[in-house]
Coordinates of C-alpha atoms and ligand atoms in Angstrom, one line a residue:
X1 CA 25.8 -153.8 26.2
X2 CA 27.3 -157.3 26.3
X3 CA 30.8 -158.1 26.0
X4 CA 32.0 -160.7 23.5
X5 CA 35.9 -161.2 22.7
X6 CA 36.5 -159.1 19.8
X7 CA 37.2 -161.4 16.6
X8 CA 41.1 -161.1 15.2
X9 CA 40.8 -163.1 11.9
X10 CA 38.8 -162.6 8.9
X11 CA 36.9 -165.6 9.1
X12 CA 36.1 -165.0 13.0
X13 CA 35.0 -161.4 11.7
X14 CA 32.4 -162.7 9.0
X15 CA 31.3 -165.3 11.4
X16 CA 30.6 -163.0 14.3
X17 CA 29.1 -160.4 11.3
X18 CA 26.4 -163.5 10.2
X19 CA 25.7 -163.9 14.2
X20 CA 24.9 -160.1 14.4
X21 CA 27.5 -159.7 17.1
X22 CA 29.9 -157.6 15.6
X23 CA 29.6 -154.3 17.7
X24 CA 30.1 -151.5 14.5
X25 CA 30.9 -148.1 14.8
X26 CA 29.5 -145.1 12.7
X27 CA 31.8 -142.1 12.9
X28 CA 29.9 -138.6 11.8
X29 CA 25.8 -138.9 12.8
X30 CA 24.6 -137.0 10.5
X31 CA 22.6 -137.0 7.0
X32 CA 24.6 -140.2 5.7
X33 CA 25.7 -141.7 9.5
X34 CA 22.8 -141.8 11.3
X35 CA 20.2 -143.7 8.9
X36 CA 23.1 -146.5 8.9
X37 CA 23.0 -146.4 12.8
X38 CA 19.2 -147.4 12.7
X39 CA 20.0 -149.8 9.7
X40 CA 22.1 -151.6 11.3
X41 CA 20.3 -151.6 14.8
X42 CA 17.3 -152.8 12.8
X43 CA 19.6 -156.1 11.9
X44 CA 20.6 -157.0 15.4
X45 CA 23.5 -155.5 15.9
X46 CA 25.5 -153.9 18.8
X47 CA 25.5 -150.4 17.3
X48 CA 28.4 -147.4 18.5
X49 CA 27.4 -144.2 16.8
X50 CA 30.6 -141.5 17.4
X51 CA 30.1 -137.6 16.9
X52 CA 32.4 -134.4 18.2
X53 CA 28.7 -133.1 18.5
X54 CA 27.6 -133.9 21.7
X55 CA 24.2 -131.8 21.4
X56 CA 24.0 -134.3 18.5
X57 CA 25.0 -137.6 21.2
X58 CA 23.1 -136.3 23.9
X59 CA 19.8 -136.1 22.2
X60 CA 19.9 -139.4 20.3
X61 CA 20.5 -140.9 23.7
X62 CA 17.8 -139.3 25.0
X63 CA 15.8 -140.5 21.7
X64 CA 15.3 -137.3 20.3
X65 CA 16.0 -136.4 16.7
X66 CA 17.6 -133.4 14.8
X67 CA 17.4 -134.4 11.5
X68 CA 13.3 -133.9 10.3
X69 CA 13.2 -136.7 7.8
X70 CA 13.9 -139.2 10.6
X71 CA 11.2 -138.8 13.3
X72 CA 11.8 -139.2 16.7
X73 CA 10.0 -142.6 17.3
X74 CA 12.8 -144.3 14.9
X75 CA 15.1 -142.5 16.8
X76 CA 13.7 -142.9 20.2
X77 CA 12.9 -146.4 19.6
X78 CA 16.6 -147.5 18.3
X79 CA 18.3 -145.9 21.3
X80 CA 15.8 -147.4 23.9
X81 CA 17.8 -150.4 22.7
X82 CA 20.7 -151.1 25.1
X83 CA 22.8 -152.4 22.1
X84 CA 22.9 -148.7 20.7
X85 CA 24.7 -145.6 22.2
X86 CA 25.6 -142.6 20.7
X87 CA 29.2 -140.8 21.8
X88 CA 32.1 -138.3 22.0
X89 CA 34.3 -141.0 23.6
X90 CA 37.2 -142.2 20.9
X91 CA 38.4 -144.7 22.9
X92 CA 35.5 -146.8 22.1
X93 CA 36.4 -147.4 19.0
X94 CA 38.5 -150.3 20.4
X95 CA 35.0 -152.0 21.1
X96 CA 34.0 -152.0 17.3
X97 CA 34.3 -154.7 15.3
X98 CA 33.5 -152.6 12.2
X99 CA 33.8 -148.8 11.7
X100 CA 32.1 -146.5 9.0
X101 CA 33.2 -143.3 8.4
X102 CA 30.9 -140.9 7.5
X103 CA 32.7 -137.7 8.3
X104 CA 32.2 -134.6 6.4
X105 CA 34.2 -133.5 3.1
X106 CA 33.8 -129.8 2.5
X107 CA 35.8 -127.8 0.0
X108 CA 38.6 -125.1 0.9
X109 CA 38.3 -121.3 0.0
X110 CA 39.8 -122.2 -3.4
X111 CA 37.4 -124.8 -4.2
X112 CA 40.3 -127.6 -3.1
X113 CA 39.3 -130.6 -1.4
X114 CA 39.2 -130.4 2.4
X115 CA 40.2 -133.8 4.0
X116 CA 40.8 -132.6 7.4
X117 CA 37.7 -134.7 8.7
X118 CA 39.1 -137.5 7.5
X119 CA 42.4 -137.2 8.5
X120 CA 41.6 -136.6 11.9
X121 CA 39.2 -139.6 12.3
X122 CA 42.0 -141.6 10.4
X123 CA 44.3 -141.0 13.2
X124 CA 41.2 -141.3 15.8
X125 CA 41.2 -144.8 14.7
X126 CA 45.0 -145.6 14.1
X127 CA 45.1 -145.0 17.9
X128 CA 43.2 -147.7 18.7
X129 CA 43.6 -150.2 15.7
X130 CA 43.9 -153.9 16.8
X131 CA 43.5 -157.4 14.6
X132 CA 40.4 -158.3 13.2
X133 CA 38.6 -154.6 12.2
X134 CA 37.2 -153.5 9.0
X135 CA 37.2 -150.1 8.1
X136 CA 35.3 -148.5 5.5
X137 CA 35.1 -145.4 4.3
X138 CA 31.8 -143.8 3.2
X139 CA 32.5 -140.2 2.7
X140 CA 32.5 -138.6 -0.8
X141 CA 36.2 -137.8 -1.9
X142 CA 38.6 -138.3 -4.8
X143 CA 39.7 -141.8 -6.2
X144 CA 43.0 -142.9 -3.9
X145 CA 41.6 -141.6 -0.5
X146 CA 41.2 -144.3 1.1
X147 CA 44.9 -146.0 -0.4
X148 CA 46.8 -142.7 0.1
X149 CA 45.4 -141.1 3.5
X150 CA 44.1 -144.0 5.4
X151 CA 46.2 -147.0 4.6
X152 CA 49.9 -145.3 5.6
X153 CA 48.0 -144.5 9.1
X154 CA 46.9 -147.8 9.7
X155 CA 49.7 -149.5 8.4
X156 CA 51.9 -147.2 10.6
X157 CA 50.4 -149.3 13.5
X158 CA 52.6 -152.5 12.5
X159 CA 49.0 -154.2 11.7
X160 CA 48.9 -155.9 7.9
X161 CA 46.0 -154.6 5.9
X162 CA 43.9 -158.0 4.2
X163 CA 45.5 -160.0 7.1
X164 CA 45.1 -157.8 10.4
X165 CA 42.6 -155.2 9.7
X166 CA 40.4 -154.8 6.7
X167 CA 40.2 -151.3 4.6
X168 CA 37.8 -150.4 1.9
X169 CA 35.5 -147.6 0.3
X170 CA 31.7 -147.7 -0.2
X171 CA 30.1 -144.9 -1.4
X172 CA 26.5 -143.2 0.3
X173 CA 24.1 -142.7 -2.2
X174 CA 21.5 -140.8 0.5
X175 CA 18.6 -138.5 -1.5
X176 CA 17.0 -137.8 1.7
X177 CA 13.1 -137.2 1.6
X178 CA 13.2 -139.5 -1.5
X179 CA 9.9 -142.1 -0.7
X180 CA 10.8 -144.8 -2.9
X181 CA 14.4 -145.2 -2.4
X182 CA 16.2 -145.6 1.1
X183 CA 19.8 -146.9 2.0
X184 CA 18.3 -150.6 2.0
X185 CA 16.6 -150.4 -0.9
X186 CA 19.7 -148.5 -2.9
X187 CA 22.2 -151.0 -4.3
X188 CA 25.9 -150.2 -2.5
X189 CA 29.0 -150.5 -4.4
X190 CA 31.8 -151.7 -2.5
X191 CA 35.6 -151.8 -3.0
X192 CA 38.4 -153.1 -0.8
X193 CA 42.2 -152.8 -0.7
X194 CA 42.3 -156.6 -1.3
X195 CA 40.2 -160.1 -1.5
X196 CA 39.8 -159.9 2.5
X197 CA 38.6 -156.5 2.7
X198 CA 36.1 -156.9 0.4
X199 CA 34.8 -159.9 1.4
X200 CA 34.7 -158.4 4.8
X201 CA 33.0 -155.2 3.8
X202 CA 30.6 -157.4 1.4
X203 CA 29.4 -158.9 4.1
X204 CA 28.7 -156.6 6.5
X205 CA 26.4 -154.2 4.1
X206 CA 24.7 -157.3 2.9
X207 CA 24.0 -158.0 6.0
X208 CA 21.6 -154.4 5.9
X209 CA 21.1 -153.6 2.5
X210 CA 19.1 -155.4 -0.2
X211 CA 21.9 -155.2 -3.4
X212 CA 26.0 -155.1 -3.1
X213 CA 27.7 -153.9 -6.0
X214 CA 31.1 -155.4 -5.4
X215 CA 33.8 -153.4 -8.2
X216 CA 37.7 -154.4 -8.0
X217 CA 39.3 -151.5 -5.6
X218 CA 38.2 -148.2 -3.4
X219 CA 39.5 -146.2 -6.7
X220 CA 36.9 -147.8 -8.5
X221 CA 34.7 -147.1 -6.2
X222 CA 35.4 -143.6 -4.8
X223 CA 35.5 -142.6 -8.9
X224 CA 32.0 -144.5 -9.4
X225 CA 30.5 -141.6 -6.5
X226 CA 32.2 -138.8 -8.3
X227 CA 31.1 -140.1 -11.9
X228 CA 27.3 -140.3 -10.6
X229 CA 27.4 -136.7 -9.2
X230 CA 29.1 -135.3 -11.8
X231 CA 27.1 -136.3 -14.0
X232 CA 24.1 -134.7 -12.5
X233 CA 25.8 -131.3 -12.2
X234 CA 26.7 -130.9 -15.8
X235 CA 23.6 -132.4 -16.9
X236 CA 21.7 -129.6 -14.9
X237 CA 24.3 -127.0 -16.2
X238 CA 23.3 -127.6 -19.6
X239 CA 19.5 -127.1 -19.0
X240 CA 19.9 -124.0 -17.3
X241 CA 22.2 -123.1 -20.1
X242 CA 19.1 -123.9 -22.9
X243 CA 16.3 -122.2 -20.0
X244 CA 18.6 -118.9 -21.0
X245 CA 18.6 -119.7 -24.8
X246 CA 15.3 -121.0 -25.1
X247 CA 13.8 -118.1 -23.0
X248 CA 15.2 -115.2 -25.3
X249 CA 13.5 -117.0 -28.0
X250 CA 10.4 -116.6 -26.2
X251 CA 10.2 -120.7 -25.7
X252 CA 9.6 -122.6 -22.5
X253 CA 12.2 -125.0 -21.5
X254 CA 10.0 -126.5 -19.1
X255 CA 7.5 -127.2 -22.1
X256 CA 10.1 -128.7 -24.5
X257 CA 11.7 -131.0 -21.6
X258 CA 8.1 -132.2 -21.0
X259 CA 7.8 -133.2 -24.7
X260 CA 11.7 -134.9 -25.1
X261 CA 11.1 -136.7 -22.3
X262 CA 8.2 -138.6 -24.3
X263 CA 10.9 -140.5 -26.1
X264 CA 11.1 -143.7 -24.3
X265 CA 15.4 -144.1 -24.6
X266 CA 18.6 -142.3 -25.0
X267 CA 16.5 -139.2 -22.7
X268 CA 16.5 -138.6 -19.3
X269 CA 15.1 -135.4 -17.8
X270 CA 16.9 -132.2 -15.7
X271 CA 15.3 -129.7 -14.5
X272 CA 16.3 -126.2 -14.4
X273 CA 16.3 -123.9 -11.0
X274 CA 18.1 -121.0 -9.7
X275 CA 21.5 -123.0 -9.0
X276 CA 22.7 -126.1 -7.4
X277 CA 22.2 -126.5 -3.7
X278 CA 23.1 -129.2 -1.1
X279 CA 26.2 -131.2 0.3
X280 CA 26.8 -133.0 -2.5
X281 CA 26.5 -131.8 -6.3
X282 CA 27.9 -128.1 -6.1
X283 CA 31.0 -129.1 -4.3
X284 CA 31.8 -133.1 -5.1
X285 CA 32.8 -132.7 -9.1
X286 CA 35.8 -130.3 -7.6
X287 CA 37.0 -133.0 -5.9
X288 CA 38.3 -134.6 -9.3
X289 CA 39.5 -131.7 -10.9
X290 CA 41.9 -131.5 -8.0
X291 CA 42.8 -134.9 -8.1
X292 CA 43.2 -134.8 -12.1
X293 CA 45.2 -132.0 -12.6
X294 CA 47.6 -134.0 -10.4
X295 CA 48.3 -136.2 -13.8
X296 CA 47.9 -132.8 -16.0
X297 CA 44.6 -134.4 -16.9
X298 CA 41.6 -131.2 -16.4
X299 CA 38.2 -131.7 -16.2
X300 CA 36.8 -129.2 -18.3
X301 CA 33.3 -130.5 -18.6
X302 CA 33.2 -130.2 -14.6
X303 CA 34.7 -126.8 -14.7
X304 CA 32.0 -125.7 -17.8
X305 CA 29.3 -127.1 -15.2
X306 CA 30.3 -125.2 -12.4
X307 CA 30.4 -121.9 -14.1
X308 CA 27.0 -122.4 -15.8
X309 CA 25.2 -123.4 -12.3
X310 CA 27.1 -120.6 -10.3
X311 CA 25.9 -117.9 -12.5
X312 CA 22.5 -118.9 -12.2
X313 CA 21.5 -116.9 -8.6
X314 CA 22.9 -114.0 -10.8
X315 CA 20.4 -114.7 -13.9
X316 CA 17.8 -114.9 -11.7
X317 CA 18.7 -111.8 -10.0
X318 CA 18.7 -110.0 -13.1
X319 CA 15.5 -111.1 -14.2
X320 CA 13.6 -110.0 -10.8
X321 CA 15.1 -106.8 -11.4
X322 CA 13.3 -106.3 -15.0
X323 CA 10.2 -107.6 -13.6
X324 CA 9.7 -105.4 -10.8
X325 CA 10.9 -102.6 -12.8
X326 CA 8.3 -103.6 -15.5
X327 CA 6.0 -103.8 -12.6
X328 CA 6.7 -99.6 -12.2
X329 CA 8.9 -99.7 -9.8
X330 CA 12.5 -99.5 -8.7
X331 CA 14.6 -102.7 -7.4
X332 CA 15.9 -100.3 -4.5
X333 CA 13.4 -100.3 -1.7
X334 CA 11.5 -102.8 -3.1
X335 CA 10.1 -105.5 -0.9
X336 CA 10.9 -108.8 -2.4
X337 CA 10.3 -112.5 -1.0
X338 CA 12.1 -115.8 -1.6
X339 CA 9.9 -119.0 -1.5
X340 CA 12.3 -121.5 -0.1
X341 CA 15.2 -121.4 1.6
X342 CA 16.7 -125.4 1.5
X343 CA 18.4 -126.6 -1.3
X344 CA 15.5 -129.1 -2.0
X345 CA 11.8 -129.9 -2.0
X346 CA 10.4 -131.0 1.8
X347 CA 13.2 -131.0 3.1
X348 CA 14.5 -128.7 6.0
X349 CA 18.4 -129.3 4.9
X350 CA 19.8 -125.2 3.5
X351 CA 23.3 -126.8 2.6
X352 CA 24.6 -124.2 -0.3
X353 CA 21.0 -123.6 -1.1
X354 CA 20.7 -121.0 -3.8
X355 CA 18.3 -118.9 -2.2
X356 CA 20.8 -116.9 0.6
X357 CA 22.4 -115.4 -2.4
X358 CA 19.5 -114.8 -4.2
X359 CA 18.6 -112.9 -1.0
X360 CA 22.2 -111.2 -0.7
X361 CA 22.0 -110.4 -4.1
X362 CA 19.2 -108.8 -4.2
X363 CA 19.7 -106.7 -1.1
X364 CA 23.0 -105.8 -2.5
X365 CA 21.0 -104.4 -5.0
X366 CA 18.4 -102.6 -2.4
X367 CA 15.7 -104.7 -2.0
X368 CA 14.1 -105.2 1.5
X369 CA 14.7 -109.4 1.6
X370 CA 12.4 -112.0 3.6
X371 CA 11.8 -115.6 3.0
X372 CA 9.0 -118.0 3.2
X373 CA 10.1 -121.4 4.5
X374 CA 7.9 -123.8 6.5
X375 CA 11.2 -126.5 6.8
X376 CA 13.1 -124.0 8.0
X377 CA 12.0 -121.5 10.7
X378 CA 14.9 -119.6 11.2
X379 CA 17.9 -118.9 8.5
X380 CA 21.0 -120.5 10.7
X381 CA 24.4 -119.2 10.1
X382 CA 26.3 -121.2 7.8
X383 CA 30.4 -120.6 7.0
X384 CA 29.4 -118.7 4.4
X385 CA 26.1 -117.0 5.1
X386 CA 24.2 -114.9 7.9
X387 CA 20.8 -113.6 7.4
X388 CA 19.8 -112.9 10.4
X389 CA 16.0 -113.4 8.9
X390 CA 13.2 -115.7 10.4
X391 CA 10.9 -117.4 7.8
X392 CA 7.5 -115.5 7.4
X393 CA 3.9 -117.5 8.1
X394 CA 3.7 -119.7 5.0
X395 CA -0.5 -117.9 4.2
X396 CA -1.8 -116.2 1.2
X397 CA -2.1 -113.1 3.3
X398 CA 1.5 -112.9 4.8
X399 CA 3.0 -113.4 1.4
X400 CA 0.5 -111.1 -0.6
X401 CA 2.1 -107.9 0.8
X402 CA 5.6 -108.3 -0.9
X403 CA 6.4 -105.9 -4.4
X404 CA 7.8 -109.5 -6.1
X405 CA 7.3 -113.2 -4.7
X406 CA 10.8 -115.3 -5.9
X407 CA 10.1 -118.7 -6.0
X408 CA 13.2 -120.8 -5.1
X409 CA 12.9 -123.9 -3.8
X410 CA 9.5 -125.9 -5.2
X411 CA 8.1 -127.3 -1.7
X412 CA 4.5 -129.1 -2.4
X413 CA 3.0 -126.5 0.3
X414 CA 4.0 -123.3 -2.2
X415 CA 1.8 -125.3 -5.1
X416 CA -1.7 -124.5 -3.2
X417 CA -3.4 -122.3 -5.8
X418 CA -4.9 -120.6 -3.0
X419 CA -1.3 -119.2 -1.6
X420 CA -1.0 -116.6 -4.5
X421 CA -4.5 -114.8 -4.7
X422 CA -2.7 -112.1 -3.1
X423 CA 0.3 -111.8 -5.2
X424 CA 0.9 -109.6 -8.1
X425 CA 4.2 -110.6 -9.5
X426 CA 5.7 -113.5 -9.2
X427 CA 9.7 -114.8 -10.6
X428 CA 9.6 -118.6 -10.7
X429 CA 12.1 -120.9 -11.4
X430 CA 10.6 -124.0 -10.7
X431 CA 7.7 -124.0 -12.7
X432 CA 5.7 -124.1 -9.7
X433 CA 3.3 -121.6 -9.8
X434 CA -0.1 -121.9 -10.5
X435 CA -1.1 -119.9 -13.7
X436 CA -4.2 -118.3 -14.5
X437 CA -4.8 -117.1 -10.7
X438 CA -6.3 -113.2 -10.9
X439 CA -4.0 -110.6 -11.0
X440 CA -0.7 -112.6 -10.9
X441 CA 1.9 -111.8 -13.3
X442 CA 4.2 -114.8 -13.5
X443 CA 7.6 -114.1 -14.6
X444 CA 10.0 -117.2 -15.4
X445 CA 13.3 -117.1 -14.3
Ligands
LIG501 N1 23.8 -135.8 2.8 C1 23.8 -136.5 1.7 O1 22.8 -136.7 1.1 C2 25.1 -137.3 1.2 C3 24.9 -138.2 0.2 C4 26.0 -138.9 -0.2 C5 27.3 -138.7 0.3 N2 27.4 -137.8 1.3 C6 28.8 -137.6 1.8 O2 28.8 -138.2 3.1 C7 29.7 -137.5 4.0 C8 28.9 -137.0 5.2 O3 27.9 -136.1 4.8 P1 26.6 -135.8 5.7 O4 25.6 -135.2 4.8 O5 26.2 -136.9 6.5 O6 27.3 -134.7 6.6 P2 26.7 -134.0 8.0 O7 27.3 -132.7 8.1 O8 25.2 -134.2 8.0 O9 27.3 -135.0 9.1 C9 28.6 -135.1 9.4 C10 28.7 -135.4 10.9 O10 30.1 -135.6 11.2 C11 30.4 -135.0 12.4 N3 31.8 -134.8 12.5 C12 32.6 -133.8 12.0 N4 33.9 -134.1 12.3 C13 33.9 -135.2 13.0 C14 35.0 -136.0 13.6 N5 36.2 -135.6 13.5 N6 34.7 -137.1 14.2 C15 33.4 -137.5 14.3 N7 32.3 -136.8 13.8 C16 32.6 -135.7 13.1 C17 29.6 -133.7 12.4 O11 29.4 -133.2 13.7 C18 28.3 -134.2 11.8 O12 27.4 -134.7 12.7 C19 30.2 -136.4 3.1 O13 31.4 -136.8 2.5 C20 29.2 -136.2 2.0 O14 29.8 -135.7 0.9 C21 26.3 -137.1 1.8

C-alpha cells in the first residue's frame, strides 16, 4: 500500500475522500462489513478490513470467501488488489482515514441490549484516535449509542469532536440474497454529531452509494433503523396472529392476503411462517424497549409482536402433532423432517432460524428429527442451539421416507413438484408446496 500523510482537517479529509486516497477501515467482516469492503475497493480506495476472526482475515487474504452470497471471484479479485488487506492487527487503525463499524449487537439472556462489541471496538479506536478521522457507526442499536457510548471515549482522548475527529451513525439496510437491491443501490441515511461530521460522513458514502439520506443527528438516525425493523416484526406478528384466526374458520390467509394486496394503496403484504428468524427482526425491536423504559415510556406494540412471533414454532408444533396423529399414528417415534434450516429463502445464513426449535420441539415431544437443507450442510452450533444433525440429500427419494415432511424455510429448490411424489403428509407454512401431487396430504400450519 502507499503511504500518504494522513489528513488532520475536515476540508483536507473530504478532499483526500474525492481523490479516493482516504485509506478507510471496516471493523466486523461480516454480513454488513464485508460487502462495504468490496464497495469501497470498487471506488478506488485504500481499503483496511479489521476482524478478531482470523480464519475470517486469513481467507479473504487468500481470496477465498465464507459468506455464499458473495462468490469468491469478488472476493479473490478485491484482495488481489494491494490497496486491500484484511486484519487482526488494531494498531492499524491509525492508518485509516475513515472507520466503519460494523460490529455485532446481540441481545443478553434477558432480552437486554448487549453492547459489548461496541464498547470494545470503541476503546479499540480511542487508543489510537488522532486529528482528522471520521467514525461512523453502522451497527443496529438504540437511539443515543453513538452520543452516550462512543463520544465520552473519544472525547476522553483530548481530541474535539466536529473539529478533530468526526462521529456519526448510518444505518445498514443489508437483505442479503435480495437481486434487485444491494448496498449501492439502497439509499443510506446518515446522521452526525454536528455540521462537520456529517458532511464528512455524506461524503464518504456518496462517494459508494447511489442515494444519501442526510436526517439531523445519529438519534435520528439510529431510531430510523429500529422504526423500519420494527415495523416489519409487528406487521408479521399480526398476520400470523389472523393465519391462527383465519385457519379455525377454515379460511386461507394466504388466499385472502393474495386478494388485499390487489388494492393498489394503503396495503402492503406480510407473510406468515413459523416465526421470525435472522440477525435482525427477532432481536432489534428489544433494543428500544430497553432504551424506552429508561423514560417510563414501554413499547407495547413491540412487546405484543414478540410474543405473537415467538409462539409461532409452538403453533406449528402443535399442528404437526394433529396431523401425524390424524395420519394414525403417534408423535412419539415418529420420523418427522424439517425443510429448511436458515432463517430465509437461498440463503445459507441459520441466525435464530425457526426451524432448530421446531426440531427441539418436536423431539421433546419424541419425534426422530432430521432436516433437509441444501444452503446448509451441516447444523453448526449456535449460543443457543446444537443439533448435532447433517442436512439429508435434498431428492424425492431421501425425503419420501419421513412419517411428516415440515416445511420451514421456502427455498426455490423445495418448490420442484417432482420433490414430493414420495411424500404422504406434509405441514407447510410457507405456502410452498405443490398441491394436487398423488397421495400428499398437505397440512397448513
Ligand atoms: N446481516 C444483516 O442483514 C444486517 C442488516 C442490517 C444491520 N445489521 C447489523 O449490523 C451489525 C453487524 O451484523 P452482521 O450481520 O454483519 O454480523 P456478523 O456476525 O455477520 O459479522 C460481525 C463480524 O464482527 C466480528 N467481530 C466481533 N467482535 C469484533 C471486534 N471486537 N472487533 C472486530 N470484529 C469483531 C465478527 O468476528 C464477525 O466477523 C449488527 O449490529 C446487525 O444488527 C445486520
Amino acid at each position: 500500500m502507499t503511504t500518504m500523510a494522513a489528513p488532520q482537517t475536515l476540508d483536507a479529509l473530504l478532499d483526500s475522500i474525492r481523490a479516493r486516497t482516504a485509506r478507510v477501515g471496516v471493523i466486523g467482516l461480516g454480513y454488513v462489513g464485508l460487502p462495504l469492503v468490496l464497495l469501497f475497493e470498487d471506488a478506488g480506495f485504500p481499503v483496511l478490513g479489521f476482524d478478531v476472526d482470523t480464519k475470517k482475515t486469513d481467507m479473504l487474504n487468500r481470496g477465498e470467501t465464507y459468506i455464499r452470497h458473495i462468490g469468491r471471484e469478488r472476493i479473490a479479485k478485491a484482495f488481489a488488489n494491494e490497496r486491500v488487506f484484511a486484519t487482526a492487527d488494531f494498531d492499524r487503525l491509525a492508518e485509516c482515514d475513515a472507520i466503519l463499524i460494523c460490529v455485532p449487537t446481540p441481545l443478553g439472556t434477558h432480552r437486554e441490549p448487549d453492547l459489548k462489541y461496541i464498547r470494545i471496538t470503541a476503546e479499540q479506536i480511542a487508543l489510537r484516535l488522532r486529528p482528522g478521522q471520521l467514525i461512523v457507526l453502522e451497527s443496529t442499536t438504540y437511539p443515543g449509542t453513538t452520543r452516550e457510548e462512543l463520544l465520552p471515549r473519544f472525547e476522553a482522548r483530548g481530541l474535539v469532536c466536529g473539529r478533530d475527529f468526526f462521529l456519526g451513525f448510518s444505518p445498514e439496510r443489508e437483505d442479503p440474497g435480495n437481486e434487485r437491491f444491494n448496498t449501492k443501490n439502497i439509499p443510506k441515511v446518515v446522521g452526525g454529531i454536528d455540521a462537520p461530521s456529517m458532511s464528512a460522513a455524506a461524503e464518504l458514502y456518496g462517494a459508494i452509494i447511489d442515494h444519501i439520506v442526510p436526517v439531523s443527528s445519529p438519534e435520528v438516525a439510529e431510531s430510523a433503523k429500529l422504526l423500519e425493523n420494527i415495523f416489519r416484526a409487528v406487521n408479521i406478528a399480526l398476520v400470523n396472529e389472523m393465519k391462527v384466526v383465519f385457519e379455525r374458520m377454515g379460511i386461507d390467509v394466504w388466499e385472502v392476503i393474495d386478494a388485499a394486496k390487489t388494492k393498489p394503496f394503503g396495503f402492503m403484504p406480510f407473510y406468515p411462517g413459523p416465526g421470525l428468524g435472522g440477525h435482525c427482526i427477532p432481536l432489534d425491536p428489544f433494543y428500544l424497549t430497553w432504551k424506552a423504559a429508561e423514560t417510563g415510556t414501554w413499547a407495547r406494540f413491540i412487546e405484543l409482536a414478540g410474543e405473537i412471533n415467538t409462539a409461532m414454532p409452538r403453533y406449528v408444533v402443535d399442528r404437526t402433532v394433529e396431523a401425524v396423529n390424524q395420519h394414525g399414528k403417534s408423535i412419539v417415534g415418529a420420523t418427522v423432517l424439517v425443510m429448511g434450516l436458515s432463517y430465509k429463502p437461498d440463503i445459507d445464513d441459520d441466525r435464530e432460524s425457526p426451524s432448530f426449535e421446531l426440531i427441539e420441539m418436536l423431539q421433546e415431544r419424541g419425534a426422530a428429527m432430521s432436516y433437509c437443507d441444501p444452503f446448509v450442510p451441516v447444523a453448526r452450533r449456535g449460543r443457543k442451539h446444537d443439533l448435532g444433525l447433517e442436512s439429508i440429500a435434498c431428492t424425492a427419494d431421501a425425503i419420501g421416507k419421513y412419517d411428516a415432511v415440515v416445511v420451514s424455510t421456502p427455498h426455490t429448490q423445495f418448490k420442484d413438484p417432482a420433490l414430493w411424489s414420495q411424500v404422504r403428509l406434509a405441514v407447510d407454512t410457507r405456502n410452498i408446496v405443490p398441491r394436487g401431487v398423488a397421495g400428499l396430504d398437505v397440512v397448513r400450519a
